[in-house]
């Protein structure tokens, strides 16, 4: 027909719907198997800093498996704050973004590991939302890449076909990056409950990712 079809928008809607269905199913199941401190899958006092540290451990482990080294992560700001949230969603976002930052930093300085700088995570407790900034000195993303960042087809981590071959040849081995879904899916998880995710990058320096998490109180948020 010659019509241009936006496959990215279709995947955005599909994944947003899938996240919503998973939340409803998970909430229904966990309400019948209650855990202390939780209402279904929502943790009443979810601490972003604590979730972040778990994600740091997971991301560093994969980075060390892939490169033999992993940068440190410095966590600062409102590290004691807590809010009602789904820790599983928060962990997914942190994990994907930290993997990206660690890979960028290590690949930039793989020949001079003494130049590897830590990844910075800052948590700010606002009135309406919690803002989190993840910053790295991994060299940044070119402007042409920024325009394609959310397309599900753009990756800065090499050939996706090669990554699939690695998994096939070495079952059980985790691949650091290269499937182009981590960043757009992280934004989907943030947006599912009224938050958002933005990327600012300076090629030649590094990348800052801003995550906004809506405080799930009595304010209405769009649920997919």
Short mmCIF file of C-alpha atoms in Angstrom, two decimals, residues 123-209:
data_model
loop_
_atom_site.label_atom_id
_atom_site.label_comp_id
_atom_site.label_asym_id
_atom_site.label_seq_id
_atom_site.Cartn_x
_atom_site.Cartn_y
_atom_site.Cartn_z
CA UNK A 123 18.29 9.96 43.99
CA UNK A 124 16.15 13.07 44.60
CA UNK A 125 12.91 13.01 46.60
CA UNK A 126 10.44 15.49 45.09
CA UNK A 127 6.88 16.39 46.08
CA UNK A 128 5.21 14.54 43.18
CA UNK A 129 7.84 12.07 42.09
CA UNK A 130 11.24 10.56 42.78
CA UNK A 131 13.89 11.58 40.26
CA UNK A 132 16.93 9.39 39.67
CA UNK A 133 19.95 10.29 37.54
CA UNK A 134 22.40 7.66 36.31
CA UNK A 135 25.56 9.24 34.86
CA UNK A 136 28.56 7.66 33.18
CA UNK A 137 31.75 8.82 31.45
CA UNK A 138 31.48 6.21 28.73
CA UNK A 139 31.99 8.50 25.75
CA UNK A 140 28.35 9.29 25.01
CA UNK A 141 26.09 8.59 22.03
CA UNK A 142 26.32 10.41 18.66
CA UNK A 143 23.45 12.71 17.71
CA UNK A 144 22.38 10.35 14.90
CA UNK A 145 22.09 7.56 17.49
CA UNK A 146 20.03 9.71 19.87
CA UNK A 147 17.32 10.02 17.22
CA UNK A 148 17.07 6.21 16.93
CA UNK A 149 17.44 5.41 20.62
CA UNK A 150 13.83 4.26 21.12
CA UNK A 151 13.32 2.29 17.90
CA UNK A 152 13.91 -1.30 19.16
CA UNK A 153 16.40 -1.71 16.30
CA UNK A 154 19.26 0.58 17.37
CA UNK A 155 22.05 -0.69 19.61
CA UNK A 156 25.52 0.64 20.38
CA UNK A 157 26.62 -2.86 21.42
CA UNK A 158 27.47 -4.42 18.06
CA UNK A 159 25.68 -6.94 15.88
CA UNK A 160 22.52 -8.56 17.33
CA UNK A 161 23.05 -11.63 15.12
CA UNK A 162 26.49 -12.16 16.72
CA UNK A 163 24.92 -11.91 20.19
CA UNK A 164 22.36 -14.60 19.28
CA UNK A 165 25.18 -16.84 18.02
CA UNK A 166 27.04 -16.35 21.34
CA UNK A 167 23.96 -17.53 23.26
CA UNK A 168 23.49 -20.52 20.94
CA UNK A 169 27.13 -21.57 21.18
CA UNK A 170 27.38 -21.00 24.94
CA UNK A 171 24.04 -21.88 26.57
CA UNK A 172 23.56 -20.26 29.96
CA UNK A 173 25.96 -17.41 29.24
CA UNK A 174 24.44 -13.97 29.76
CA UNK A 175 25.09 -11.36 27.08
CA UNK A 176 25.78 -7.84 28.34
CA UNK A 177 23.86 -5.94 25.63
CA UNK A 178 23.02 -5.85 21.94
CA UNK A 179 19.31 -6.61 21.51
CA UNK A 180 18.11 -2.96 21.38
CA UNK A 181 15.21 -3.57 23.78
CA UNK A 182 16.69 -2.61 27.17
CA UNK A 183 16.27 1.16 26.93
CA UNK A 184 12.79 1.34 25.32
CA UNK A 185 11.48 -1.35 27.70
CA UNK A 186 12.91 0.56 30.68
CA UNK A 187 10.95 3.62 29.52
CA UNK A 188 7.80 1.47 29.17
CA UNK A 189 8.19 0.25 32.78
CA UNK A 190 8.67 3.82 34.01
CA UNK A 191 5.69 5.18 32.02
CA UNK A 192 3.35 2.34 33.03
CA UNK A 193 2.65 4.09 36.35
CA UNK A 194 2.87 7.75 35.45
CA UNK A 195 6.66 8.13 35.39
CA UNK A 196 9.07 8.68 32.51
CA UNK A 197 12.65 8.22 31.32
CA UNK A 198 14.87 10.66 29.41
CA UNK A 199 18.38 10.39 27.98
CA UNK A 200 20.85 13.26 27.59
CA UNK A 201 24.21 12.49 26.02
CA UNK A 202 27.43 14.33 25.16
CA UNK A 203 29.55 12.43 22.68
CA UNK A 204 33.15 12.57 23.83
CA UNK A 205 32.10 12.69 27.48
CA UNK A 206 29.21 10.49 28.65
CA UNK A 207 25.50 9.92 29.11
CA UNK A 208 22.96 10.97 31.75
CA UNK A 209 19.70 9.06 32.10
#
